[in-house]
Amino acid sequence: MYNGAILIGAGETRAADTFTAVNPTTGAAGDVAFSNAGPAEVAKATALAAAAFEVFSTTSLDARATFIETVADNILALKDDLVATANAETALPLARLQGETGRTVGQLKMFAAEVRAGLWLDATIDPAMPDRAPLPRADLRRVNVALGPVAVFGASNFPLAFSVAGGDTAAAFAAGCPVVVKGHAAHPGTGELVARAIQQAVASCGLPEGVFSYLPGTSNELGGALVSDPVIKAVGFTGSRGGGLALMKIAAQRAEPIPVYAEMSSINPVVLLPGALAARADAMGPAFVGSLTMGAGQFCTNPGLVIAIDGPDLDTFVASAAKALTAAQPAVMLTPGIHASFERGVEELASHAAVITVARGCVGDGVNQAVGALFTTDATKFTADEALSHEVFGSSSILVRCKDIAEIKTVIAKLEGQLTATIQSGDGDEAAAGELLPVLQSKVGRILFNGWPTGVEVSHAMVHGGPFPATSDGRSTSVGTLAMARFLRPVCYQDTPDTLLPPALQAANPWGIARRTNGVLELGK
Ligand code: NAP
């Protein structure tokens, strides 16, 4: 169970200043007093993380993978408690939370397998060439090493898969980095349960206690102190653009600036091409609304923008989407603050002179409920006001009517960076899709055909990233095994005695990993 403690290494402590969880369905405060961690707890946690770094970053591949698997098993053992607690704290449905537990556990196990495979080390050997003329070449051996202790900010919209033991934490552990989590105040009981599961795994695997600490809290001061701490070498964050930018600024102003991998805002354009509209305009309406309203629209990949060429087929799609949205039930949002911000965003669009409201969802009688919203405008008006392309976090979308493919291209070219773009295509659309792909590719991290953007597979090839402001650094991903790369850096050893080299680079290849020698890939055992 949880009791509102701050978990620092193997210990737990309490603070005089406390906060309570809020049940968003009722608006009622919970009865557990959660400690508000502050700068003093940050200092203790990071000191332990610094002390743990050398041992944790140099474990064998098997020891590190076993630790990550133990975290997964401990979380699985808590499943019923976890799902019930998260349901009360976030209002996310039980089935969704059961699925998210599976995703969290599966994600950890995938990172464990990735650690064992060893490809992430990118072990590369250029043997010495003593006889090369005019100059001999030294023996050069490169390997990826852990960056250092990482600060992770739990996300509100994935209380399991993107929070305490979510993708950022799993990737940092896999890379060999101790983690200090700033817990999200929207699900403190859930956060503490998971944190205790990790704390137990650290102990049972015999790792130094500073591999993990958990700092719950509600103050910006806590997050600021964590990012400013000189021990911290990188930050993983999912949340608002304002929050991400604030942390990036703190990181950049440190005596030693560090990278902040922040996933922030995206409206995930969906382009409906003429062939798709001709073939299935009516069927696409409910499918789109399903994606828009799923989870009260609280997905970073929510389809907040639809772009298409005007005409009767588009009218059919709009009528079909409006019908589906009008019947859509309201859903409770994660927090009163997120709900208030959704209402504000929808009101700004509804009262905008260039925007027409197409449909709203059903209104309920509970608190903090998102009522879906679909708006429309044309390309000229959309591109004239940047505010129309700002993310409204929740089930709100705007449809932009264009004259032709060239105008669709202009609309896309004006967008900021995005996590995803979707093309709905049908017969005769190949040339148009081919014309749009270069501009889409320059804007997004993932391009989908004939699907809907919500739903992100955790896999090796996944990219859940994209140019700013989708993320702070479009060269990386926060979902999938490539996420480890954010917490690694390359080191080259020159003419180093074999016994002093890291195992990944030793002549006998004791870990049996794949390596490149003189540029040629040699498969491992
Ligand atoms: P948030 O306000 O950005 O908060 C996320 C985390 O960052 C919290 O732990 C918060 O802690 C911390 N934080 C925020 N601003 C900070 C600052 N200036 N200094 C230090 N720490 C800071 O996100 P949220 O509470 O999850 O949701 C609010 C809004 O974020 C939503 O309405 C939505 O617009 C956006 N959001 C986007 C995504 C996405 O996937 N793109 C996901 C979730 C939310 P404290 O507030 O306790 O200090």
GROMACS .gro file of C-alpha atoms in nm, residues 139-511:
model
  373
  139ASP     CA    1   4.390   0.102  -3.200
  140LEU     CA    2   4.050   0.276  -3.165
  141ARG     CA    3   3.751   0.124  -2.986
  142ARG     CA    4   3.420   0.301  -2.936
  143VAL     CA    5   3.130   0.209  -2.711
  144ASN     CA    6   2.819   0.383  -2.576
  145VAL     CA    7   2.817   0.458  -2.204
  146ALA     CA    8   2.551   0.585  -1.965
  147LEU     CA    9   2.516   0.964  -1.943
  148GLY     CA   10   2.464   0.986  -1.566
  149PRO     CA   11   2.168   1.022  -1.328
  150VAL     CA   12   1.845   1.115  -1.509
  151ALA     CA   13   1.546   1.317  -1.382
  152VAL     CA   14   1.209   1.187  -1.502
  153PHE     CA   15   0.884   1.385  -1.484
  154GLY     CA   16   0.583   1.152  -1.469
  155ALA     CA   17   0.307   1.237  -1.718
  156SER     CA   18  -0.053   1.289  -1.609
  157ASN     CA   19  -0.215   1.118  -1.908
  158PHE     CA   20  -0.036   0.782  -1.876
  159PRO     CA   21  -0.021   0.720  -1.499
  160LEU     CA   22   0.161   0.390  -1.558
  161ALA     CA   23   0.317   0.367  -1.905
  162PHE     CA   24   0.455   0.723  -1.895
  163SER     CA   25   0.497   0.782  -1.529
  164VAL     CA   26   0.717   0.641  -1.250
  165ALA     CA   27   0.820   0.318  -1.429
  166GLY     CA   28   0.720   0.436  -1.776
  167GLY     CA   29   0.912   0.467  -2.099
  168ASP     CA   30   1.158   0.735  -1.981
  169THR     CA   31   1.251   0.545  -1.663
  170ALA     CA   32   1.278   0.211  -1.847
  171ALA     CA   33   1.501   0.365  -2.115
  172ALA     CA   34   1.724   0.535  -1.856
  173PHE     CA   35   1.762   0.215  -1.651
  174ALA     CA   36   1.840   0.020  -1.968
  175ALA     CA   37   2.114   0.270  -2.052
  176GLY     CA   38   2.260   0.228  -1.702
  177CYS     CA   39   2.143   0.560  -1.555
  178PRO     CA   40   2.008   0.598  -1.200
  179VAL     CA   41   1.669   0.772  -1.203
  180VAL     CA   42   1.512   1.034  -0.977
  181VAL     CA   43   1.140   1.066  -1.053
  182LYS     CA   44   0.941   1.383  -0.989
  183GLY     CA   45   0.601   1.222  -0.924
  184HIS     CA   46   0.294   1.376  -1.086
  185ALA     CA   47   0.053   1.513  -0.827
  186ALA     CA   48  -0.245   1.392  -1.033
  187HIS     CA   49  -0.182   1.025  -0.934
  188PRO     CA   50   0.030   1.020  -0.617
  189GLY     CA   51  -0.100   0.688  -0.478
  190THR     CA   52  -0.039   0.512  -0.810
  191GLY     CA   53   0.303   0.673  -0.830
  192GLU     CA   54   0.404   0.560  -0.484
  193LEU     CA   55   0.287   0.201  -0.543
  194VAL     CA   56   0.503   0.179  -0.854
  195ALA     CA   57   0.793   0.353  -0.681
  196ARG     CA   58   0.783   0.095  -0.402
  197ALA     CA   59   0.790  -0.183  -0.665
  198ILE     CA   60   1.108  -0.032  -0.810
  199GLN     CA   61   1.261   0.025  -0.465
  200GLN     CA   62   1.206  -0.345  -0.383
  201ALA     CA   63   1.362  -0.452  -0.714
  202VAL     CA   64   1.673  -0.241  -0.645
  203ALA     CA   65   1.711  -0.412  -0.305
  204SER     CA   66   1.640  -0.769  -0.420
  205CYS     CA   67   1.883  -0.735  -0.711
  206GLY     CA   68   2.157  -0.616  -0.475
  207LEU     CA   69   2.202  -0.282  -0.653
  208PRO     CA   70   2.311   0.041  -0.481
  209GLU     CA   71   2.008   0.211  -0.326
  210GLY     CA   72   2.058   0.535  -0.520
  211VAL     CA   73   1.960   0.367  -0.849
  212PHE     CA   74   1.611   0.502  -0.784
  213SER     CA   75   1.435   0.771  -0.579
  214TYR     CA   76   1.081   0.903  -0.593
  215LEU     CA   77   0.994   1.264  -0.509
  216PRO     CA   78   0.621   1.342  -0.507
  217GLY     CA   79   0.515   1.704  -0.499
  218THR     CA   80   0.309   1.989  -0.631
  219SER     CA   81   0.556   2.274  -0.652
  220ASN     CA   82   0.747   2.405  -0.950
  221GLU     CA   83   1.032   2.460  -0.704
  222LEU     CA   84   1.074   2.083  -0.670
  223GLY     CA   85   1.102   2.024  -1.045
  224GLY     CA   86   1.329   2.326  -1.081
  225ALA     CA   87   1.561   2.208  -0.805
  226LEU     CA   88   1.584   1.862  -0.963
  227VAL     CA   89   1.672   1.993  -1.311
  228SER     CA   90   1.922   2.242  -1.161
  229ASP     CA   91   2.101   1.978  -0.954
  230PRO     CA   92   2.455   1.932  -1.092
  231VAL     CA   93   2.434   1.553  -1.049
  232ILE     CA   94   2.149   1.527  -1.302
  233LYS     CA   95   2.277   1.478  -1.658
  234ALA     CA   96   1.952   1.457  -1.859
  235VAL     CA   97   1.577   1.506  -1.819
  236GLY     CA   98   1.278   1.312  -1.957
  237PHE     CA   99   0.947   1.502  -1.952
  238THR     CA  100   0.595   1.469  -2.093
  239GLY     CA  101   0.344   1.745  -2.032
  240SER     CA  102   0.260   2.099  -2.126
  241ARG     CA  103   0.456   2.324  -2.359
  242GLY     CA  104   0.491   2.579  -2.079
  243GLY     CA  105   0.628   2.318  -1.838
  244GLY     CA  106   0.868   2.172  -2.093
  245LEU     CA  107   0.998   2.515  -2.195
  246ALA     CA  108   1.047   2.617  -1.832
  247LEU     CA  109   1.256   2.306  -1.764
  248MET     CA  110   1.455   2.353  -2.086
  249LYS     CA  111   1.538   2.707  -1.975
  250ILE     CA  112   1.655   2.592  -1.633
  251ALA     CA  113   1.868   2.318  -1.794
  252ALA     CA  114   2.024   2.559  -2.043
  253GLN     CA  115   2.115   2.811  -1.770
  254ARG     CA  116   2.302   2.562  -1.552
  255ALA     CA  117   2.679   2.596  -1.521
  256GLU     CA  118   2.680   2.264  -1.709
  257PRO     CA  119   2.381   2.269  -1.946
  258ILE     CA  120   2.210   1.933  -1.996
  259PRO     CA  121   1.963   1.792  -2.251
  260VAL     CA  122   1.591   1.800  -2.171
  261TYR     CA  123   1.390   1.548  -2.372
  262ALA     CA  124   1.046   1.705  -2.346
  263GLU     CA  125   0.739   1.582  -2.527
  264MET     CA  126   0.499   1.876  -2.533
  265SER     CA  127   0.230   1.965  -2.784
  266SER     CA  128   0.106   1.821  -3.110
  267ILE     CA  129  -0.220   1.841  -3.307
  268ASN     CA  130  -0.143   1.544  -3.534
  269PRO     CA  131  -0.281   1.645  -3.876
  270VAL     CA  132  -0.497   1.395  -4.065
  271VAL     CA  133  -0.523   1.448  -4.442
  272LEU     CA  134  -0.830   1.302  -4.613
  273LEU     CA  135  -0.738   1.261  -4.981
  274PRO     CA  136  -1.008   1.267  -5.253
  275GLY     CA  137  -0.995   0.891  -5.328
  276ALA     CA  138  -1.045   0.807  -4.961
  277LEU     CA  139  -1.335   1.050  -4.931
  278ALA     CA  140  -1.498   0.911  -5.249
  279ALA     CA  141  -1.469   0.554  -5.123
  280ARG     CA  142  -1.549   0.585  -4.753
  281ALA     CA  143  -1.644   0.938  -4.640
  282ASP     CA  144  -1.938   0.805  -4.441
  283ALA     CA  145  -1.741   0.530  -4.265
  284MET     CA  146  -1.450   0.758  -4.178
  285GLY     CA  147  -1.672   0.990  -3.972
  286PRO     CA  148  -1.730   0.755  -3.674
  287ALA     CA  149  -1.375   0.617  -3.700
  288PHE     CA  150  -1.233   0.967  -3.670
  289VAL     CA  151  -1.464   1.053  -3.380
  290GLY     CA  152  -1.359   0.730  -3.205
  291SER     CA  153  -0.995   0.842  -3.226
  292LEU     CA  154  -1.084   1.200  -3.123
  293THR     CA  155  -1.284   1.109  -2.813
  294MET     CA  156  -1.084   0.806  -2.695
  295GLY     CA  157  -0.967   0.866  -2.338
  296ALA     CA  158  -1.144   1.206  -2.339
  297GLY     CA  159  -0.897   1.301  -2.612
  298GLN     CA  160  -0.613   1.308  -2.360
  299PHE     CA  161  -0.355   1.156  -2.593
  300CYS     CA  162  -0.052   1.333  -2.728
  301THR     CA  163  -0.147   1.175  -3.064
  302ASN     CA  164  -0.506   1.299  -3.061
  303PRO     CA  165  -0.621   1.407  -3.413
  304GLY     CA  166  -0.667   1.780  -3.348
  305LEU     CA  167  -0.652   1.884  -3.715
  306VAL     CA  168  -0.819   1.741  -4.027
  307ILE     CA  169  -0.728   1.875  -4.372
  308ALA     CA  170  -0.915   1.796  -4.693
  309ILE     CA  171  -1.029   1.934  -5.029
  310ASP     CA  172  -1.374   2.092  -5.013
  311GLY     CA  173  -1.665   1.928  -5.197
  312PRO     CA  174  -1.966   1.699  -5.157
  313ASP     CA  175  -1.760   1.401  -5.035
  314LEU     CA  176  -1.609   1.615  -4.761
  315ASP     CA  177  -1.961   1.731  -4.668
  316THR     CA  178  -2.057   1.363  -4.632
  317PHE     CA  179  -1.760   1.306  -4.399
  318VAL     CA  180  -1.846   1.616  -4.192
  319ALA     CA  181  -2.211   1.510  -4.158
  320SER     CA  182  -2.110   1.159  -4.057
  321ALA     CA  183  -1.851   1.285  -3.804
  322ALA     CA  184  -2.101   1.537  -3.664
  323LYS     CA  185  -2.360   1.262  -3.616
  324ALA     CA  186  -2.110   1.041  -3.434
  325LEU     CA  187  -1.981   1.326  -3.218
  326THR     CA  188  -2.332   1.442  -3.122
  327ALA     CA  189  -2.390   1.092  -2.981
  328ALA     CA  190  -2.051   1.073  -2.806
  329GLN     CA  191  -2.076   1.053  -2.429
  330PRO     CA  192  -1.878   1.299  -2.217
  331ALA     CA  193  -1.575   1.163  -2.032
  332VAL     CA  194  -1.415   1.275  -1.708
  333MET     CA  195  -1.076   1.438  -1.761
  334LEU     CA  196  -0.760   1.367  -1.561
  335THR     CA  197  -0.761   1.674  -1.340
  336PRO     CA  198  -0.977   1.981  -1.278
  337GLY     CA  199  -0.688   2.191  -1.417
  338ILE     CA  200  -0.670   1.994  -1.743
  339HIS     CA  201  -1.050   2.018  -1.773
  340ALA     CA  202  -1.045   2.396  -1.718
  341SER     CA  203  -0.773   2.435  -1.978
  342PHE     CA  204  -0.975   2.222  -2.227
  343GLU     CA  205  -1.286   2.436  -2.170
  344ARG     CA  206  -1.081   2.751  -2.226
  345GLY     CA  207  -0.933   2.619  -2.551
  346VAL     CA  208  -1.272   2.508  -2.685
  347GLU     CA  209  -1.430   2.841  -2.594
  348GLU     CA  210  -1.154   3.030  -2.774
  349LEU     CA  211  -1.218   2.830  -3.092
  350ALA     CA  212  -1.598   2.851  -3.063
  351SER     CA  213  -1.587   3.229  -3.030
  352HIS     CA  214  -1.324   3.283  -3.302
  353ALA     CA  215  -1.464   3.484  -3.593
  354ALA     CA  216  -1.299   3.256  -3.852
  355VAL     CA  217  -1.431   2.932  -3.703
  356ILE     CA  218  -1.767   2.753  -3.730
  357THR     CA  219  -1.873   2.496  -3.471
  358VAL     CA  220  -1.973   2.177  -3.655
  359ALA     CA  221  -2.082   1.964  -3.358
  360ARG     CA  222  -2.046   1.913  -2.984
  361GLY     CA  223  -2.075   1.586  -2.791
  362CYS     CA  224  -2.336   1.500  -2.529
  363VAL     CA  225  -2.333   1.711  -2.214
  364GLY     CA  226  -2.331   1.513  -1.888
  365ASP     CA  227  -2.420   1.615  -1.537
  366GLY     CA  228  -2.088   1.525  -1.367
  367VAL     CA  229  -1.783   1.740  -1.298
  368ASN     CA  230  -1.463   1.773  -1.503
  369GLN     CA  231  -1.619   1.619  -1.813
  370ALA     CA  232  -1.488   1.678  -2.165
  371VAL     CA  233  -1.764   1.741  -2.418
  372GLY     CA  234  -1.616   1.668  -2.761
  373ALA     CA  235  -1.592   1.951  -3.014
  374LEU     CA  236  -1.547   1.967  -3.391
  375PHE     CA  237  -1.486   2.298  -3.566
  376THR     CA  238  -1.426   2.401  -3.926
  377THR     CA  239  -1.259   2.683  -4.117
  378ASP     CA  240  -1.088   2.731  -4.452
  379ALA     CA  241  -0.720   2.726  -4.541
  380THR     CA  242  -0.684   3.103  -4.580
  381LYS     CA  243  -0.831   3.175  -4.239
  382PHE     CA  244  -0.646   2.888  -4.072
  383THR     CA  245  -0.308   2.999  -4.198
  384ALA     CA  246  -0.381   3.364  -4.110
  385ASP     CA  247  -0.400   3.297  -3.734
  386GLU     CA  248  -0.139   3.082  -3.566
  387ALA     CA  249  -0.367   3.046  -3.260
  388LEU     CA  250  -0.593   2.814  -3.461
  389SER     CA  251  -0.316   2.553  -3.472
  390HIS     CA  252  -0.247   2.550  -3.096
  391GLU     CA  253  -0.309   2.223  -2.915
  392VAL     CA  254  -0.635   2.199  -2.720
  393PHE     CA  255  -0.556   1.899  -2.498
  394GLY     CA  256  -0.873   1.688  -2.503
  395SER     CA  257  -1.135   1.586  -2.761
  396SER     CA  258  -1.130   1.897  -2.981
  397SER     CA  259  -1.046   1.910  -3.351
  398ILE     CA  260  -1.060   2.160  -3.636
  399LEU     CA  261  -1.128   2.068  -3.998
  400VAL     CA  262  -0.964   2.286  -4.263
  401ARG     CA  263  -1.129   2.302  -4.605
  402CYS     CA  264  -0.882   2.349  -4.891
  403LYS     CA  265  -0.919   2.426  -5.262
  404ASP     CA  266  -0.666   2.173  -5.389
  405ILE     CA  267  -0.357   1.968  -5.299
  406ALA     CA  268  -0.135   2.277  -5.331
  407GLU     CA  269  -0.339   2.446  -5.058
  408ILE     CA  270  -0.318   2.135  -4.836
  409LYS     CA  271   0.058   2.154  -4.881
  410THR     CA  272   0.057   2.522  -4.780
  411VAL     CA  273  -0.142   2.443  -4.464
  412ILE     CA  274   0.102   2.166  -4.368
  413ALA     CA  275   0.404   2.383  -4.444
  414LYS     CA  276   0.278   2.643  -4.196
  415LEU     CA  277   0.238   2.393  -3.911
  416GLU     CA  278   0.480   2.356  -3.623
  417GLY     CA  279   0.648   2.019  -3.558
  418GLN     CA  280   0.415   1.728  -3.486
  419LEU     CA  281   0.436   1.377  -3.343
  420THR     CA  282   0.232   1.222  -3.622
  421ALA     CA  283   0.066   1.288  -3.957
  422THR     CA  284  -0.196   1.060  -4.110
  423ILE     CA  285  -0.292   1.020  -4.473
  424GLN     CA  286  -0.624   0.862  -4.558
  425SER     CA  287  -0.588   0.756  -4.921
  426GLY     CA  288  -0.781   0.558  -5.179
  427ASP     CA  289  -0.781   0.486  -5.551
  428GLY     CA  290  -0.606   0.756  -5.752
  429ASP     CA  291  -0.446   0.924  -5.447
  430GLU     CA  292  -0.091   0.796  -5.490
  431ALA     CA  293   0.042   1.101  -5.674
  432ALA     CA  294  -0.112   1.343  -5.422
  433ALA     CA  295   0.022   1.141  -5.129
  434GLY     CA  296   0.366   1.137  -5.292
  435GLU     CA  297   0.351   1.514  -5.328
  436LEU     CA  298   0.264   1.561  -4.959
  437LEU     CA  299   0.516   1.317  -4.812
  438PRO     CA  300   0.828   1.539  -4.832
  439VAL     CA  301   0.659   1.827  -4.649
  440LEU     CA  302   0.501   1.590  -4.395
  441GLN     CA  303   0.833   1.419  -4.335
  442SER     CA  304   0.990   1.754  -4.253
  443LYS     CA  305   0.724   1.820  -3.989
  444VAL     CA  306   0.660   1.494  -3.804
  445GLY     CA  307   0.811   1.188  -3.634
  446ARG     CA  308   0.565   0.927  -3.766
  447ILE     CA  309   0.354   0.907  -4.083
  448LEU     CA  310   0.054   0.672  -4.089
  449PHE     CA  311  -0.153   0.556  -4.383
  450ASN     CA  312  -0.521   0.467  -4.354
  451GLY     CA  313  -0.532   0.455  -3.975
  452TRP     CA  314  -0.590   0.700  -3.691
  453PRO     CA  315  -0.308   0.846  -3.486
  454THR     CA  316  -0.412   0.748  -3.132
  455GLY     CA  317  -0.234   0.433  -3.017
  456VAL     CA  318   0.144   0.406  -3.012
  457GLU     CA  319   0.307   0.065  -3.047
  458VAL     CA  320   0.603   0.008  -2.815
  459SER     CA  321   0.854  -0.150  -3.050
  460HIS     CA  322   1.199  -0.123  -3.199
  461ALA     CA  323   1.100   0.079  -3.506
  462MET     CA  324   0.861   0.321  -3.334
  463VAL     CA  325   0.934   0.694  -3.338
  464HIS     CA  326   0.731   0.893  -3.089
  465GLY     CA  327   0.902   1.224  -3.135
  466GLY     CA  328   0.911   1.503  -3.389
  467PRO     CA  329   1.039   1.857  -3.444
  468PHE     CA  330   0.966   2.130  -3.186
  469PRO     CA  331   0.722   2.174  -3.017
  470ALA     CA  332   0.612   1.810  -3.049
  471THR     CA  333   0.938   1.745  -2.868
  472SER     CA  334   1.234   1.952  -2.762
  473ASP     CA  335   1.466   1.740  -2.976
  474GLY     CA  336   1.330   1.577  -3.290
  475ARG     CA  337   1.632   1.349  -3.322
  476SER     CA  338   1.495   1.110  -3.065
  477THR     CA  339   1.191   0.915  -2.951
  478SER     CA  340   1.029   0.865  -2.612
  479VAL     CA  341   0.863   0.533  -2.706
  480GLY     CA  342   1.047   0.224  -2.827
  481THR     CA  343   1.396   0.092  -2.772
  482LEU     CA  344   1.560   0.381  -2.958
  483ALA     CA  345   1.461   0.592  -2.652
  484MET     CA  346   1.773   0.459  -2.479
  485ALA     CA  347   1.993   0.664  -2.711
  486ARG     CA  348   1.884   0.981  -2.527
  487PHE     CA  349   2.071   0.865  -2.218
  488LEU     CA  350   2.391   0.737  -2.378
  489ARG     CA  351   2.706   0.896  -2.513
  490PRO     CA  352   2.996   0.749  -2.711
  491VAL     CA  353   3.346   0.706  -2.567
  492CYS     CA  354   3.650   0.607  -2.771
  493TYR     CA  355   3.939   0.413  -2.613
  494GLN     CA  356   4.274   0.456  -2.790
  495ASP     CA  357   4.559   0.203  -2.752
  496THR     CA  358   4.406   0.085  -2.425
  497PRO     CA  359   4.532  -0.246  -2.274
  498ASP     CA  360   4.279  -0.522  -2.334
  499THR     CA  361   4.227  -0.599  -1.965
  500LEU     CA  362   4.137  -0.235  -1.897
  501LEU     CA  363   3.880  -0.211  -2.176
  502PRO     CA  364   3.506  -0.240  -2.104
  503PRO     CA  365   3.390  -0.602  -2.174
  504ALA     CA  366   3.206  -0.486  -2.488
  505LEU     CA  367   3.538  -0.390  -2.648
  506GLN     CA  368   3.771  -0.665  -2.525
  507ALA     CA  369   3.932  -0.888  -2.786
  508ALA     CA  370   3.757  -1.204  -2.663
  509ASN     CA  371   3.414  -1.034  -2.681
  510PRO     CA  372   3.307  -1.188  -2.346
  511TRP     CA  373   2.946  -1.066  -2.377
   0.00000   0.00000   0.00000
